[in-house]
Short mmCIF file of C-alpha atoms (C1' of nucleotides) in Angstrom, two decimals:
data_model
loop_
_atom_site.label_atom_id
_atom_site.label_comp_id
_atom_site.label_asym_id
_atom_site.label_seq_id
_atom_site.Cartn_x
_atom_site.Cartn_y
_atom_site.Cartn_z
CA UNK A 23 346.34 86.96 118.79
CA UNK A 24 345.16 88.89 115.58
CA UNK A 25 344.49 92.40 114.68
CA UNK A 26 341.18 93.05 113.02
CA UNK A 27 342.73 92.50 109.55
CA UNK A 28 343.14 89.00 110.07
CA UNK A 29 340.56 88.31 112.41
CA UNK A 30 338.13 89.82 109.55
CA UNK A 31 339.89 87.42 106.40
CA UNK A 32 339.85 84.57 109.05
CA UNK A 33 335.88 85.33 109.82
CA UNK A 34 334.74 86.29 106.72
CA UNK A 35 333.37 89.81 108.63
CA UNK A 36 333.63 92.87 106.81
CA UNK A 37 336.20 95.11 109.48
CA UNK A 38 333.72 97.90 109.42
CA UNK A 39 331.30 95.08 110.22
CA UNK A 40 333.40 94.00 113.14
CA UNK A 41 333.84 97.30 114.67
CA UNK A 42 330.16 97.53 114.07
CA UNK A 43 329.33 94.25 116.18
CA UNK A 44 331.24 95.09 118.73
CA UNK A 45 329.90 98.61 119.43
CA UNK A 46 326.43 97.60 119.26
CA UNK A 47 327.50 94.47 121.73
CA UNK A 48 326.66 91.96 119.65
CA UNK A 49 329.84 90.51 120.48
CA UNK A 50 332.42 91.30 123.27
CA UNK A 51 335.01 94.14 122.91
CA UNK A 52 338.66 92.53 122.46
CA UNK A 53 342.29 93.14 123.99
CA UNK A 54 343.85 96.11 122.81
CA UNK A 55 347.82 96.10 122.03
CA UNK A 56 350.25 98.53 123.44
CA UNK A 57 349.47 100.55 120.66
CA UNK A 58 346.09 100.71 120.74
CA UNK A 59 344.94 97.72 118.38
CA UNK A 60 341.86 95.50 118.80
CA UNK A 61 343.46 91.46 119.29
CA UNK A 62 341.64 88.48 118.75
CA UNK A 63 341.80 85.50 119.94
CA UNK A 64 340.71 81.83 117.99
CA UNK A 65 337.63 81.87 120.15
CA UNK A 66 336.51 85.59 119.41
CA UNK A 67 337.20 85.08 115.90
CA UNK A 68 335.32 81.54 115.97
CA UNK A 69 332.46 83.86 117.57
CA UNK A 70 332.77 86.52 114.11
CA UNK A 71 332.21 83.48 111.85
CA UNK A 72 329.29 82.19 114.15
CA UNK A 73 327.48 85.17 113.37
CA UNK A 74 328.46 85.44 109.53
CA UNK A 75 327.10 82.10 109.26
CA UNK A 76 323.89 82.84 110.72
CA UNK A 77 323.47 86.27 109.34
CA UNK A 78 324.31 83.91 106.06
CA UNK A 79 321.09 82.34 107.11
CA UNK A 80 319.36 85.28 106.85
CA UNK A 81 318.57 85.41 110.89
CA UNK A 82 318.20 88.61 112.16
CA UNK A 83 320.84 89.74 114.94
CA UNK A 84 318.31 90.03 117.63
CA UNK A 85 318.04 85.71 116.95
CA UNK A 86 322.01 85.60 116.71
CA UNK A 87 322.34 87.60 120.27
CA UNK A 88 320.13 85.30 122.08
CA UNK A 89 322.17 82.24 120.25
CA UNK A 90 324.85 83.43 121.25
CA UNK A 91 323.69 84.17 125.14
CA UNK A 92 322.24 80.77 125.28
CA UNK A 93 325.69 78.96 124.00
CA UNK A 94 327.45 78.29 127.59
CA UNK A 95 324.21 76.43 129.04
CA UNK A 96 323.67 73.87 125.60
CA UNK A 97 321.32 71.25 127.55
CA UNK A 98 318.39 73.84 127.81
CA UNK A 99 319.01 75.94 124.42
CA UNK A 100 317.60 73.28 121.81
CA UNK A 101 314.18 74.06 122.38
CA UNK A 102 314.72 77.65 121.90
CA UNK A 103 316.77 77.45 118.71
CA UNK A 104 315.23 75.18 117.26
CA UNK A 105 311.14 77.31 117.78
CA UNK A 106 313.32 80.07 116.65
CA UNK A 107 314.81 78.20 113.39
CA UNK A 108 311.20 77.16 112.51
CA UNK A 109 309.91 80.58 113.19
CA UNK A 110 312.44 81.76 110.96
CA UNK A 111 311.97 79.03 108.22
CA UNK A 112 308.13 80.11 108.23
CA UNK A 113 309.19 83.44 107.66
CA UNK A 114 311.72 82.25 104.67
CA UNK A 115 308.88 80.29 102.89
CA UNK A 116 306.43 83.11 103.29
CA UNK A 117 309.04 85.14 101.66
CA UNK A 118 309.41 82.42 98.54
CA UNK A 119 306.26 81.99 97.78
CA UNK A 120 305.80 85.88 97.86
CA UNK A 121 308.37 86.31 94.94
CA UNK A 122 307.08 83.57 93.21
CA UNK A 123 303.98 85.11 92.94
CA UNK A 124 305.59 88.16 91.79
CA UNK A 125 307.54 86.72 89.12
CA UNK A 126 304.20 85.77 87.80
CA UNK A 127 302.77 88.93 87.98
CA UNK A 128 306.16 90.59 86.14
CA UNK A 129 306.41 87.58 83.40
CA UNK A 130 302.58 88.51 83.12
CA UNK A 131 303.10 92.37 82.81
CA UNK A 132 306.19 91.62 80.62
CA UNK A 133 305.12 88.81 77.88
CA UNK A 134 302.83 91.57 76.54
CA UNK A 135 305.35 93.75 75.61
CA UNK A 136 306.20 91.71 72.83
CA UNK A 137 303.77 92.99 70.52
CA UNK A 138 305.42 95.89 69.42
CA UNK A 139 302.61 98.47 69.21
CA UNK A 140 304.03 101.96 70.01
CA UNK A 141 302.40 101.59 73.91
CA UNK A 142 303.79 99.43 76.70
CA UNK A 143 301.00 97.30 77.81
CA UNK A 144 303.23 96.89 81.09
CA UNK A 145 303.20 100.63 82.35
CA UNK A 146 299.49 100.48 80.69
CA UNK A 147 298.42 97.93 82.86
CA UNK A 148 300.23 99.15 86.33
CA UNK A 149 298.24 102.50 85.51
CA UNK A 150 294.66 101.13 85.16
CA UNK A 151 292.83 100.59 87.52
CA UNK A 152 292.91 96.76 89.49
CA UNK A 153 295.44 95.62 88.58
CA UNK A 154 297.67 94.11 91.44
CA UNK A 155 295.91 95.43 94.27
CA UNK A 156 296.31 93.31 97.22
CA UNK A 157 299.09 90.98 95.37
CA UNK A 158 300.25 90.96 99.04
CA UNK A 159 297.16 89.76 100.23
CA UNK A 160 297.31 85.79 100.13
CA UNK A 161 292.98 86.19 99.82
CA UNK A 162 293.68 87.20 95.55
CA UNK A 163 295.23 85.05 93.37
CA UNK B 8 290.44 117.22 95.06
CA UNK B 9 291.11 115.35 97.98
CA UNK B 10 293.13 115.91 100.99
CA UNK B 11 296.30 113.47 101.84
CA UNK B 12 294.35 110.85 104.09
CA UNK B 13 291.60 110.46 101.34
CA UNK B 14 294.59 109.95 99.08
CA UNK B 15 296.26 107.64 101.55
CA UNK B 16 292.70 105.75 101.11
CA UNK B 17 292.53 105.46 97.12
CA UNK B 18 296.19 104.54 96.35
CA UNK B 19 297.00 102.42 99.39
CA UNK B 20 300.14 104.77 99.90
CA UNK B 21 300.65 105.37 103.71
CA UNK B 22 300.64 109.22 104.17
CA UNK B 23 304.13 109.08 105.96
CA UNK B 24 305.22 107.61 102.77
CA UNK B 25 303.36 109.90 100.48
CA UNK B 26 305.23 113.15 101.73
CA UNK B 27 308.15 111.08 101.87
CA UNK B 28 307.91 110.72 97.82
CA UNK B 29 307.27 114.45 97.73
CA UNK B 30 310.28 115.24 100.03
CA UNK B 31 312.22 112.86 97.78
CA UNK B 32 310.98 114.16 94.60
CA UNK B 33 309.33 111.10 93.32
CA UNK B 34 305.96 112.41 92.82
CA UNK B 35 305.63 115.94 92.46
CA UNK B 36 304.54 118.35 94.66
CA UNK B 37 300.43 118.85 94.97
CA UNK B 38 298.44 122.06 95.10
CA UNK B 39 297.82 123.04 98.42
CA UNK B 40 294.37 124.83 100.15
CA UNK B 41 294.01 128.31 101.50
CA UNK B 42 294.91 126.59 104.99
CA UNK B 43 298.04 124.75 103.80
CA UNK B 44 296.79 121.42 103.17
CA UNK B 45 298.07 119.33 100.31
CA UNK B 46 295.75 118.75 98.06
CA UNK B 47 295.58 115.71 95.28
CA UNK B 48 293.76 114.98 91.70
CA UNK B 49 292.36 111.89 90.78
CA UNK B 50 295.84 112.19 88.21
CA UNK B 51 298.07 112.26 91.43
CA UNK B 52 296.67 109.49 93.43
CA UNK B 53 296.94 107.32 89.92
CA UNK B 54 300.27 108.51 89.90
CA UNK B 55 300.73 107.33 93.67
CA UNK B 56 298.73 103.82 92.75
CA UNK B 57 301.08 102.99 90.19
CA UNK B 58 304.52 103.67 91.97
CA UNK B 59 302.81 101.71 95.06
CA UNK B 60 302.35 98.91 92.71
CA UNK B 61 305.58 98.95 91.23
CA UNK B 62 307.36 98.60 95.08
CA UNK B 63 304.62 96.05 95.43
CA UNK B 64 306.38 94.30 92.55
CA UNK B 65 309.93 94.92 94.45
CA UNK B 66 311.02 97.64 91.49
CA UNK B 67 313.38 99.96 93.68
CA UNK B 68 312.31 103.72 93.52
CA UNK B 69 315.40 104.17 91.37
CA UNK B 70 313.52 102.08 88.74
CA UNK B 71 310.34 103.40 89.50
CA UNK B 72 311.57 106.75 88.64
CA UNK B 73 312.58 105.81 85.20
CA UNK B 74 309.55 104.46 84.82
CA UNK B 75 307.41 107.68 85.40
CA UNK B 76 309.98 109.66 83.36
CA UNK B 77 308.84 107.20 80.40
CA UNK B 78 305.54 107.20 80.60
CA UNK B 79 304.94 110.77 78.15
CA UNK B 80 306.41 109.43 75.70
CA UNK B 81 305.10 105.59 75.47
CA UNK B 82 306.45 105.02 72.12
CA UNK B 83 310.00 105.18 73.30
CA UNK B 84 309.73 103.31 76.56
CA UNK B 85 308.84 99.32 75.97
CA UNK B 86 312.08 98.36 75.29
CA UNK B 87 313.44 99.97 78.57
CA UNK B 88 310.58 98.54 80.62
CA UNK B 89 310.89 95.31 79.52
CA UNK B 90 314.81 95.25 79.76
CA UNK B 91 314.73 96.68 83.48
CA UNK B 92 312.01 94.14 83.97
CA UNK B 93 314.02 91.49 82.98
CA UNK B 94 316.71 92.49 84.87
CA UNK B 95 314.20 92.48 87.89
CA UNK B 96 313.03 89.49 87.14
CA UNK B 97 316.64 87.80 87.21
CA UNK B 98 317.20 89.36 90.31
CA UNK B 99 313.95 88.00 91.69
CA UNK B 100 314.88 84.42 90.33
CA UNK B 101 318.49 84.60 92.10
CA UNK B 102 316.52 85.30 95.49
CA UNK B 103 314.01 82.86 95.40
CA UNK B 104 316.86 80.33 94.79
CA UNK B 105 319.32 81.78 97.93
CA UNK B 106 316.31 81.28 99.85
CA UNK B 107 315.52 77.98 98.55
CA UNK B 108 319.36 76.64 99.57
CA UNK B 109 319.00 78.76 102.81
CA UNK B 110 315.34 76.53 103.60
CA UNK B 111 317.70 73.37 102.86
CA UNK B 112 320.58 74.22 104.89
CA UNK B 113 318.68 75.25 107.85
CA UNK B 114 316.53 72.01 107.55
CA UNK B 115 319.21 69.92 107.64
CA UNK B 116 320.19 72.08 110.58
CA UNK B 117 317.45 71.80 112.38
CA UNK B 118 316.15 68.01 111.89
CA UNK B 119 319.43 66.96 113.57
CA UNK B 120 317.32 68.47 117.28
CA UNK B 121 315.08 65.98 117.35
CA UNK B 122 317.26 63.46 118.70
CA UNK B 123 316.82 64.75 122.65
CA UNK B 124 320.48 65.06 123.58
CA UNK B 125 321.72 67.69 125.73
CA UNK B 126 323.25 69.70 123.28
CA UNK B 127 322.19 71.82 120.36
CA UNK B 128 323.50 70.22 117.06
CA UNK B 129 322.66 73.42 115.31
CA UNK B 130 324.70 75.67 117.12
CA UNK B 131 327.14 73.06 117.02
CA UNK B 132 327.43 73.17 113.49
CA UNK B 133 327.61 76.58 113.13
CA UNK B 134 330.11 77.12 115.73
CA UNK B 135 332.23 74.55 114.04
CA UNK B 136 334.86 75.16 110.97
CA UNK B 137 333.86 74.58 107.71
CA UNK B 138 330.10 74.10 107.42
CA UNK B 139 328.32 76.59 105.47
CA UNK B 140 330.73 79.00 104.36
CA UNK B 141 330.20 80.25 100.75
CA UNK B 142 326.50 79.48 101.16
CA UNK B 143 326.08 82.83 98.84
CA UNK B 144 328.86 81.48 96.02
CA UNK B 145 327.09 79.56 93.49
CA UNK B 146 329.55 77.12 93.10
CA UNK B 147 329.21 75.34 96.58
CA UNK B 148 325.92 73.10 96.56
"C1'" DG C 7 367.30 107.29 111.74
"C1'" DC C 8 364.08 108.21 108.18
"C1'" DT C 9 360.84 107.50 104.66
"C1'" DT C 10 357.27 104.87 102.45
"C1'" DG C 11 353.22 102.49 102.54
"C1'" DC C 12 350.11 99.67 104.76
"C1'" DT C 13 346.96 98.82 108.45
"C1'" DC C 14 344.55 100.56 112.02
"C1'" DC C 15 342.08 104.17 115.01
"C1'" DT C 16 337.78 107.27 116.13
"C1'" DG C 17 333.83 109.58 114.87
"C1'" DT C 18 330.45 110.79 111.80
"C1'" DA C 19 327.42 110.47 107.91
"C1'" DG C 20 325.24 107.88 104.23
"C1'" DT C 21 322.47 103.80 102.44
"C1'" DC C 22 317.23 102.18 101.37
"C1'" DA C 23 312.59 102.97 101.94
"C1'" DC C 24 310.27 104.13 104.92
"C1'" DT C 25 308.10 104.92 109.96
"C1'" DA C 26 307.40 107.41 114.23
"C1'" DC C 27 307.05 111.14 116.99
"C1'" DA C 28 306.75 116.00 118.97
"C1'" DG C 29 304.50 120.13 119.02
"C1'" DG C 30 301.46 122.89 116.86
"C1'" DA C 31 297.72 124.58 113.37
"C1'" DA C 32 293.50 123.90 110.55
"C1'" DG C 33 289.09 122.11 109.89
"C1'" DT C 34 284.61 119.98 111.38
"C1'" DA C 35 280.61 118.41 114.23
"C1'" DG C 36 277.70 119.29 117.92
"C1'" DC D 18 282.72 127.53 121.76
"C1'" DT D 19 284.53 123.21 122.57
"C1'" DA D 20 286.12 118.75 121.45
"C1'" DC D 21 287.91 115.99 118.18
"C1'" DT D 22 290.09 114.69 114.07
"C1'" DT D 23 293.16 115.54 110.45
"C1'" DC D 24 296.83 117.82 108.91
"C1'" DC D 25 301.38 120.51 109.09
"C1'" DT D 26 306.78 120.74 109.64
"C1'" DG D 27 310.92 119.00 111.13
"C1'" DT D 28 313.60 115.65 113.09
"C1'" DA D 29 315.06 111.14 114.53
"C1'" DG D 30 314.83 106.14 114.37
"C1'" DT D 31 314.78 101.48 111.87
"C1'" DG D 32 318.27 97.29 110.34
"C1'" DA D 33 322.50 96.07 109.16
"C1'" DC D 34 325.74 97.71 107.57
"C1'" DT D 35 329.15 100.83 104.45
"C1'" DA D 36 332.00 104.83 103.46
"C1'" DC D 37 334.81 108.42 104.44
"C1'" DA D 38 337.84 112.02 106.77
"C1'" DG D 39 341.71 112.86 109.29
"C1'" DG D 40 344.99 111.08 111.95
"C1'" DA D 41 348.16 107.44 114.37
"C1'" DG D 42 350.82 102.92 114.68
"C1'" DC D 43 353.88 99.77 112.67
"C1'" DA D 44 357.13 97.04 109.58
"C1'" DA D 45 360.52 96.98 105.90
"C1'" DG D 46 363.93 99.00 103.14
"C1'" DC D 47 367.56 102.52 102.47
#
DNA sequence: GCTTGCTCCTGTAGTCACTACAGGAAGTAG
DNA sequence: CTACTTCCTGTAGTGACTACAGGAGCAAGC
């Protein structure tokens, strides 16, 4: 058994983090010594890296809680992890090709600025009218 | 003048989030009406426009901040705008490519489902030592 | 046995950038 | 005058932590 120390170097999880988890339930409240200390066992630290990895992943917790409930009964959970991986890889493309479109729009804004007139075209252009409205939108372009 | 949903209207600024920058101190406060209404010149909604724009672009209100502090005296402020843009746009480059490793790794993840046995060879994987840790160092590919 | 220093405990508040809601007042249209 | 909409203030909630205050447990050295 480990205290929280080790549990959180052999997990990767921040110990604020782990206290965190544990009293929002998002994993199971440990042993406690004599003394009052939080032990854990391989397994619960095994759990602490599960969810590092997937928060790594960039799933939200509300995914990793129902990965996590659907672990003792594998043969039925595929289907479910895997609609919610490609839910969540729709969601991480969506998100890509959002910033690339921004990083147009900035190297846009920004090129300009290498004119060296006394204005900055940049804060110019943000100011006018037109510019960039709906750059959320995925109707403009 | 307008009142704060007409503003709302012409600088696509929720009105939540338009006394939210007053409270905060990121626009300034408007004039208000015999009754107590807030109310805003075609100046203030610009003002609104452009620091909706800017979050549009991801620019943190920190940044944004700077930004209207610059804009009086133009002459000064290229150099600034272009180096926190910069900076931005690194920032925005390092995300796009997390997310672009993260799209790989859960790929690889999630192909492996296909193949109809009982259990889930994602949760497998992440339940197992060793894969993915350091996904967020740049040194693992 | 005692001190030193580290780790741990609880509970609360702060982070970012909003968003939501409760309970009430002002303004407008018929 | 009534009904309806918009607005007001103030507070609390969001997600996923992070930080801190003030105190207690524990191991090693003297």
């Amino acid at each position: 058994m480990f205290t929280i120390g080790k549990a959180s170097e052999q997990s990767g999880v921040n110990i604020e983090t782990i206290r965190y988890y544990e009293r929002e339930g998002i994993v199971p409240k440990p042993g406690r010594s004599a003394g009052g200390r939080r032990l854990y066992s391989s397994d619960e630290i095994a759990k602490l890296r599960f969810v590092r990895r997937c928060r790594d992943l960039g799933f939200p917790i509300s995914n990793i809680q129902t990965f996590l409930s659907l672990t003792p009964q594998y043969d039925r959970s595929c289907g479910e992890v895997r609609t919610m991986a490609e839910n969540h890889l729709g969601e991480i493309n969506a998100k890509i090709e959002n910033l690339m479109r921004l990083r147009e729009a900035l190297l846009s804004l920004s090129k300009n600025c290498d004119d060296g007139t006394a204005d900055c075209p940049m804060l110019d252009a943000l100011m006018k009218d037109g510019f960039g409205d709906g750059l959320h939108e995925q109707s403009s372009c």
